[in-house]
Backbone as numpy.savetxt, mean C-alpha at the origin, in Angstrom:
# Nx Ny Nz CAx CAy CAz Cx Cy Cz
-57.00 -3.56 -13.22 -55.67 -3.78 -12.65 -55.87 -4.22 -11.20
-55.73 -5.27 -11.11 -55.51 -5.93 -9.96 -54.19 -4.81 -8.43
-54.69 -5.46 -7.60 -53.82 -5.17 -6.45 -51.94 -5.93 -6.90
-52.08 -7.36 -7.16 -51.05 -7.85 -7.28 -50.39 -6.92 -8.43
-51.04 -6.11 -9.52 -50.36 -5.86 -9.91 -49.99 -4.50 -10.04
-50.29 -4.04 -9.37 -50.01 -2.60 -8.86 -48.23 -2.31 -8.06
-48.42 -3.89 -6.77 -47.27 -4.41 -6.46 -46.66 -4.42 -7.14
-46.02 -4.97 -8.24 -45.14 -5.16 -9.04 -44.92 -4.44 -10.06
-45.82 -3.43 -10.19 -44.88 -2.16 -10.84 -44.52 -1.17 -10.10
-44.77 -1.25 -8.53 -44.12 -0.30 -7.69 -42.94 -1.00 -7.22
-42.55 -2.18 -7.00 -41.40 -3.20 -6.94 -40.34 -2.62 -8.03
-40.96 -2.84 -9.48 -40.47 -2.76 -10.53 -39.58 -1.22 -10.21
-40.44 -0.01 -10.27 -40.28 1.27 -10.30 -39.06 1.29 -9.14
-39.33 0.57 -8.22 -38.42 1.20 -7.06 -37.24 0.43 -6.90
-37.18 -1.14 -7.94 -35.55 -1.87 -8.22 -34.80 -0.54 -9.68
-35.71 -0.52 -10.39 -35.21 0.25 -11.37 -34.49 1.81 -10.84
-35.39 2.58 -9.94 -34.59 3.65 -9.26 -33.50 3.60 -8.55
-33.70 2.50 -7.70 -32.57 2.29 -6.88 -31.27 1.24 -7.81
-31.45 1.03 -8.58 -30.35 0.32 -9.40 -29.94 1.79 -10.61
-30.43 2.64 -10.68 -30.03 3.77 -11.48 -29.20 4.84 -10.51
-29.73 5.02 -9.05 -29.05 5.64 -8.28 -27.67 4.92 -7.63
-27.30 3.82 -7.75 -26.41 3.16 -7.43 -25.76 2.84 -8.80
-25.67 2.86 -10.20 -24.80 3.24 -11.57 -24.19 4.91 -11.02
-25.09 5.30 -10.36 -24.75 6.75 -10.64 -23.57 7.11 -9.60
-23.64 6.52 -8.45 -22.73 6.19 -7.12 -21.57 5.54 -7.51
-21.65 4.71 -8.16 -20.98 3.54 -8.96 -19.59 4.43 -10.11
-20.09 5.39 -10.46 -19.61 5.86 -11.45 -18.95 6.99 -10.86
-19.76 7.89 -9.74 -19.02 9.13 -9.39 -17.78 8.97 -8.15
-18.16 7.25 -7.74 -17.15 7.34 -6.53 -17.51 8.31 -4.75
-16.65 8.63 -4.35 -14.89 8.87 -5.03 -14.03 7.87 -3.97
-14.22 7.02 -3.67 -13.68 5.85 -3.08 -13.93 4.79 -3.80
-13.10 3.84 -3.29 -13.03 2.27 -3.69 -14.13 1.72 -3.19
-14.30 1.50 -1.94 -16.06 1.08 -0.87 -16.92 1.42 -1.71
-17.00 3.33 -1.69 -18.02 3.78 -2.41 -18.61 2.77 -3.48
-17.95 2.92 -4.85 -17.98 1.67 -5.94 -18.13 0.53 -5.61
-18.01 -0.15 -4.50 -17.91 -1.61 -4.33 -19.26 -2.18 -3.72
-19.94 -1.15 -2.95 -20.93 -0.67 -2.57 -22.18 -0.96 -3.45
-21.94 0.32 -4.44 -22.86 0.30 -5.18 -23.26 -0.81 -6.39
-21.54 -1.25 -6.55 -22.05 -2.49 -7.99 -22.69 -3.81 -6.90
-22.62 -4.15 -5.99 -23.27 -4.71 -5.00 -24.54 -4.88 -5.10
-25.01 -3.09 -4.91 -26.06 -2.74 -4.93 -27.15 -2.99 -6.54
-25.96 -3.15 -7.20 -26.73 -3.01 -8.68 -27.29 -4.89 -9.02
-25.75 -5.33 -8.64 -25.76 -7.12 -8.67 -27.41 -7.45 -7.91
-27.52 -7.03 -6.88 -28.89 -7.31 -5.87 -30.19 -7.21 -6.46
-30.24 -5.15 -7.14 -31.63 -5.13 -7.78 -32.18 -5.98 -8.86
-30.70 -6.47 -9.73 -30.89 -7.55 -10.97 -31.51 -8.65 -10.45
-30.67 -9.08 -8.85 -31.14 -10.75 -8.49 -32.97 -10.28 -8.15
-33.42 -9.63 -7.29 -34.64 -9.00 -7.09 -35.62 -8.91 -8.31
-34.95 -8.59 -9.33 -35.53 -8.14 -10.44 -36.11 -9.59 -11.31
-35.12 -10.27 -10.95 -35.04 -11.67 -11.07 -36.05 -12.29 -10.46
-36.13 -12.34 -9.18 -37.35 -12.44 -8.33 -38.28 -12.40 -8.35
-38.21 -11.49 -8.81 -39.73 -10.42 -9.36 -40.68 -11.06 -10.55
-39.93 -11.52 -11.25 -40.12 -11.56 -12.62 -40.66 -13.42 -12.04
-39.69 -13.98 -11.70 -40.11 -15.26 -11.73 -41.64 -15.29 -10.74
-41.69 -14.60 -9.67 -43.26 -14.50 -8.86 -44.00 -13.86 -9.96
-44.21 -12.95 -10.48 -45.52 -12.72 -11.64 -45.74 -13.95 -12.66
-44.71 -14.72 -13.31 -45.14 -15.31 -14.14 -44.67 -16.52 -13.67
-44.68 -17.13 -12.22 -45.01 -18.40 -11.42 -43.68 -19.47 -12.13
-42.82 -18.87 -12.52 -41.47 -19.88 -13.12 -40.54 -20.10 -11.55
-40.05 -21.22 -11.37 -39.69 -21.98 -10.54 -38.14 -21.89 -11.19
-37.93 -22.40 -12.54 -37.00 -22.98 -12.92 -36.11 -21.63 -12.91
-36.35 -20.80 -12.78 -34.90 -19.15 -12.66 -34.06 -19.23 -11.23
-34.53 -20.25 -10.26 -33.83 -20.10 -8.85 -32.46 -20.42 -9.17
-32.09 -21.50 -10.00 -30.29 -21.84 -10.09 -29.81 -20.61 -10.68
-30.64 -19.49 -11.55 -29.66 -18.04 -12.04 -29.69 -16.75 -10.87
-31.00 -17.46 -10.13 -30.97 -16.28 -8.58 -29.31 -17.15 -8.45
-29.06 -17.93 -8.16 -28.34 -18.66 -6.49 -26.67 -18.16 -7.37
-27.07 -18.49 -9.04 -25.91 -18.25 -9.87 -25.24 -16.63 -9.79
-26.23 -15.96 -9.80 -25.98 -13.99 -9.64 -25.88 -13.88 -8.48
-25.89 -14.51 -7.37 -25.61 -14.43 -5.69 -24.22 -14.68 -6.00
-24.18 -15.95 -6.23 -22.69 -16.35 -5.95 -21.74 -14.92 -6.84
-21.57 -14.79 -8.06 -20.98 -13.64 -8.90 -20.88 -12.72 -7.85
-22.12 -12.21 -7.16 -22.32 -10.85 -7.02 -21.22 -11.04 -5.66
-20.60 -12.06 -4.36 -20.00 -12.43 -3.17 -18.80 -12.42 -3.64
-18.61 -13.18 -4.92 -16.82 -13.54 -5.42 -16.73 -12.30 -5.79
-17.40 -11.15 -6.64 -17.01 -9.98 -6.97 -16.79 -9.34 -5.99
-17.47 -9.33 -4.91 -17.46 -8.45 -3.66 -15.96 -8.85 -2.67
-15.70 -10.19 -2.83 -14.76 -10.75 -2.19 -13.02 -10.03 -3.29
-13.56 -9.99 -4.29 -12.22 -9.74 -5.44 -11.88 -8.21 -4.95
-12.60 -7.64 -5.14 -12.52 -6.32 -5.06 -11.94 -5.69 -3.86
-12.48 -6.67 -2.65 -11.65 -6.42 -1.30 -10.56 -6.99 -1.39
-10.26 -7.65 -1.91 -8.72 -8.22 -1.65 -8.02 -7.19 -2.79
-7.83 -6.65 -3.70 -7.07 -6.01 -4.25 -7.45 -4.08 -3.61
-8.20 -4.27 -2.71 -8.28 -2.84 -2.68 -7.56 -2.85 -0.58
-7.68 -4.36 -0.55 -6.04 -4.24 0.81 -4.95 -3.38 0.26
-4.85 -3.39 -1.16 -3.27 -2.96 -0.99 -3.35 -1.36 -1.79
-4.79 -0.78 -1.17 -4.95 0.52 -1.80 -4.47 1.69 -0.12
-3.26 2.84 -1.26 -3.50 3.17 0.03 -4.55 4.55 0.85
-4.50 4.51 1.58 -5.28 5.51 2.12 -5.59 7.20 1.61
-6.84 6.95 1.01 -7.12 8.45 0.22 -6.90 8.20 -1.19
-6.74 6.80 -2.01 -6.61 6.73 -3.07 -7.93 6.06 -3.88
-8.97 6.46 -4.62 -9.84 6.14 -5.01 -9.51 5.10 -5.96
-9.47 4.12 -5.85 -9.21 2.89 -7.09 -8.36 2.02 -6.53
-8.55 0.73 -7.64 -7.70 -0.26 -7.49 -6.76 -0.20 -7.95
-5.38 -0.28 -7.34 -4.18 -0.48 -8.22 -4.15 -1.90 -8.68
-3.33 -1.89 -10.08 -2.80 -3.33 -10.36 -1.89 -3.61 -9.58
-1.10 -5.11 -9.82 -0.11 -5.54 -8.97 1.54 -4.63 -10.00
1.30 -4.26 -11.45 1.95 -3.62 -11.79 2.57 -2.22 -11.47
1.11 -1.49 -10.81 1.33 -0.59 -10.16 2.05 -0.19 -8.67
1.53 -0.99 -8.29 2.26 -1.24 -6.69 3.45 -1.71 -7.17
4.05 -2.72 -8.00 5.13 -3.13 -8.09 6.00 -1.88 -8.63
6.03 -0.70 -9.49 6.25 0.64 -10.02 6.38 1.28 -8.87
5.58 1.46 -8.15 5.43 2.27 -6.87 6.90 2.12 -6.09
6.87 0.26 -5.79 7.92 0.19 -4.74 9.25 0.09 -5.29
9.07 -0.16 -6.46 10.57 0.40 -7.33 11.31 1.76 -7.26
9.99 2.44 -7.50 10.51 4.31 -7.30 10.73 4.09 -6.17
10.09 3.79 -4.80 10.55 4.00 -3.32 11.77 3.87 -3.30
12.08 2.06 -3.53 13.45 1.81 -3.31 14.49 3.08 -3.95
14.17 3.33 -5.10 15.17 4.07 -6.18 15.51 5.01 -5.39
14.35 5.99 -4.78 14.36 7.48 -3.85 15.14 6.71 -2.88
15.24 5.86 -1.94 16.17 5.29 -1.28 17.58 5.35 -1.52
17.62 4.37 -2.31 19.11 4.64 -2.66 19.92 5.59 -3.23
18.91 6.48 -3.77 19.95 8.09 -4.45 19.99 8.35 -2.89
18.90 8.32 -1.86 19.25 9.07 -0.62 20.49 8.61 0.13
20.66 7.13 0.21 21.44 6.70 0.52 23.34 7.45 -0.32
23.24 7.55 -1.67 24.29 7.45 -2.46 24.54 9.25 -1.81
23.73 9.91 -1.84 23.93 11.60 -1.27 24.61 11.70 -0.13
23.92 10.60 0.75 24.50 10.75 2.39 25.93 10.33 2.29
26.39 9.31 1.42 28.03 8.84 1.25 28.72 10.12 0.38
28.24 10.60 -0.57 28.79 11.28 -1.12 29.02 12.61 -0.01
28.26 13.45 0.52 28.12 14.26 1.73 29.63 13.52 2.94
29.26 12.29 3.23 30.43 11.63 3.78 31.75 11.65 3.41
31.82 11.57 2.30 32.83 11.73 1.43 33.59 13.16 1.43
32.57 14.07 1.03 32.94 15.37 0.77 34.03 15.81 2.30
33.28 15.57 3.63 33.54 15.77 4.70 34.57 15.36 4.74
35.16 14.25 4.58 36.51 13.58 5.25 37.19 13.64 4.10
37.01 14.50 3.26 38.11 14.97 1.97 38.45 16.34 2.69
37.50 17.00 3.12 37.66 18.42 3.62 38.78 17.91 4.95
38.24 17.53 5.71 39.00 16.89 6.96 40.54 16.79 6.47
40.57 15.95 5.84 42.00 14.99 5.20 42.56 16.30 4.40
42.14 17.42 3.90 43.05 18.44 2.82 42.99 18.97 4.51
42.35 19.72 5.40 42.71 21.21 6.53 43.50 20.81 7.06
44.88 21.76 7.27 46.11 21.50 7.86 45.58 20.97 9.76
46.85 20.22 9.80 46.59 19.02 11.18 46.67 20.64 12.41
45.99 20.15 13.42 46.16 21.15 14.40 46.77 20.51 15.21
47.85 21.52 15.89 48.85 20.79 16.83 48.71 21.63 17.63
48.44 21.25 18.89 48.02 21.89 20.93 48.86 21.30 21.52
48.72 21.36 22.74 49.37 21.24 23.58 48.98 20.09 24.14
49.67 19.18 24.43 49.07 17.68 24.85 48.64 17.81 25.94
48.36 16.12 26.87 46.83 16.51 28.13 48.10 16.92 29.12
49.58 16.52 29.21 50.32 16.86 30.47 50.66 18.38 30.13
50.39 19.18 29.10 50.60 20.80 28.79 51.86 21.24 28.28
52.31 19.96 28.04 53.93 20.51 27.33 54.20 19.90 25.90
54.56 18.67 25.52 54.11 18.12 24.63 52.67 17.93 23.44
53.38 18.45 22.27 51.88 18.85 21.50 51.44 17.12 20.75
50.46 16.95 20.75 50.03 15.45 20.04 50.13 15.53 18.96
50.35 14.43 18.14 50.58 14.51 16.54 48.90 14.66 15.99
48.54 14.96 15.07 47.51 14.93 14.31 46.84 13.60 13.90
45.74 13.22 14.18 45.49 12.46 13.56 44.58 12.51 12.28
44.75 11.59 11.49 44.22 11.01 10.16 42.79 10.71 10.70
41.83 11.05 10.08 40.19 10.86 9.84 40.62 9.43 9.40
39.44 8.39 9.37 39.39 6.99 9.52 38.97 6.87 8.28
39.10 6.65 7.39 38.40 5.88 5.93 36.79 5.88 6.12
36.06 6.10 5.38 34.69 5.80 5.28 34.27 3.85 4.76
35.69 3.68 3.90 35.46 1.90 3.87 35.42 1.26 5.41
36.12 1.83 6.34 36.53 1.30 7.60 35.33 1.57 8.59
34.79 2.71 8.00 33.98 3.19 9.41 32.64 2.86 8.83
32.12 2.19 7.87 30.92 1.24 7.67 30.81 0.03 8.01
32.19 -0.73 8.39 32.28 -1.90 9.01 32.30 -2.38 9.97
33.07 -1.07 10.91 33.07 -1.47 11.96 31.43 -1.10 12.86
30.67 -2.01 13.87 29.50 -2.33 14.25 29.28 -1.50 15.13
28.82 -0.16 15.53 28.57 0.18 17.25 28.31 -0.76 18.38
27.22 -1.79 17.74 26.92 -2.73 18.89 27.48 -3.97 18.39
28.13 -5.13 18.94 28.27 -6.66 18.31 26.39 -7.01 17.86
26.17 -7.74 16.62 25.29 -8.47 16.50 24.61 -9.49 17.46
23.47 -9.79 17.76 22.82 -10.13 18.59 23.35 -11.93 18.57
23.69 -12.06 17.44 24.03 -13.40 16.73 25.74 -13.97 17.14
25.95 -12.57 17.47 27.94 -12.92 17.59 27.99 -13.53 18.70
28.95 -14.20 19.07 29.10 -14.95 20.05 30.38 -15.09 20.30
31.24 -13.97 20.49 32.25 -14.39 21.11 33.80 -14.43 19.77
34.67 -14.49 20.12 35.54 -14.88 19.07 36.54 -13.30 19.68
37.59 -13.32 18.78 38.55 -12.37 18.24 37.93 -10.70 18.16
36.52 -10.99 17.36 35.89 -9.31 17.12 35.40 -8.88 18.90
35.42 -9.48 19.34 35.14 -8.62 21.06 35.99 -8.35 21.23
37.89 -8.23 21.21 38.38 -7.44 21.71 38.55 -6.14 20.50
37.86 -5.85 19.19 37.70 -4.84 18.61 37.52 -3.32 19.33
38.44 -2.19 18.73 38.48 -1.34 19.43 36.79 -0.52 18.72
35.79 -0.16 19.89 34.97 0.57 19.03 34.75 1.91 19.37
């Protein structure tokens, strides 16, 4: 047994370990990187292995399946980052675009029941308001009591703006009472 080939079964031994310890990384996670990492790592020992194989038995013609498993192994690496942008933080995996799309459906949904509670709550209030008998005091000169007033509609008081729009310009709604 030659020197050269002593090389190449310690080459051999140590793509094969390190491509078994990176399945094993590959598989346990527990991140997205983690995994992305390691099949990386696995794509590499194959191209190496590749390498390997073509220097012992002096073949030339395997370089277009090296340059071919490079390229795979960059577009995979490139795929995987772009769908794991829209992973969020602390979540081990890729979502589909189905999933995220599910996701922001429920958001919205939790939204708008929150929204529909806060009107209904609104509601409840200026029903309570509108049934408790009017209180009548003594007006600001101390003799005359003020009439009661009526709570404002909740249709009315979503329309009207605290601030004019940045966009308004003038017209009739500036002398609006707010």
């Amino acid at each position: 047994m030659t020197v050269f080939d002593v090389v190449v079964l310690v080459c051999a031994a140590l793509l094969t370990v390190g491509a078994t310890l990176a399945v094993i990384r590959a598989e346990r996670g527990p991140s997205m990187l983690d995994r992305t990492i390691a099949l990386d790592i696995v794509v590499t020992t194959v191209i190496a292995g590749v390498a390997l194989y073509a220097a012992v038995f002096r073949r030339a013609d395997v370089v277009p399946l090296l340059v071919v498993l490079s390229l795979v192994g960059f577009v995979g690496s490139v795929t995987v980052a772009r769908f794991a942008a829209v992973e969020p933080e602390g979540e081990g995996r890729v979502r589909t675009r189905e999933e995220v799309a599910a996701e922001e459906a429920e958001k919205r949904r939790l939204e708008q029941e929150e929204l529909a509670e806060r009107r209904a709550r609104r509601r409840a209030a200026l029903e309570a308001a509108r049934d408790a008998p009017p209180v009548e005091g003594p007006g600001a000169d101390g003799g005359t009591p003020e009439p009661a007033t009526e709570p404002v509609p909740e249709s009315a008081r979503d329309t009207v703006e605290d601030e004019p729009d940045p966009e308004h310009h003038g017209g009739p709604a500036d002398e609006e009472t707010r």
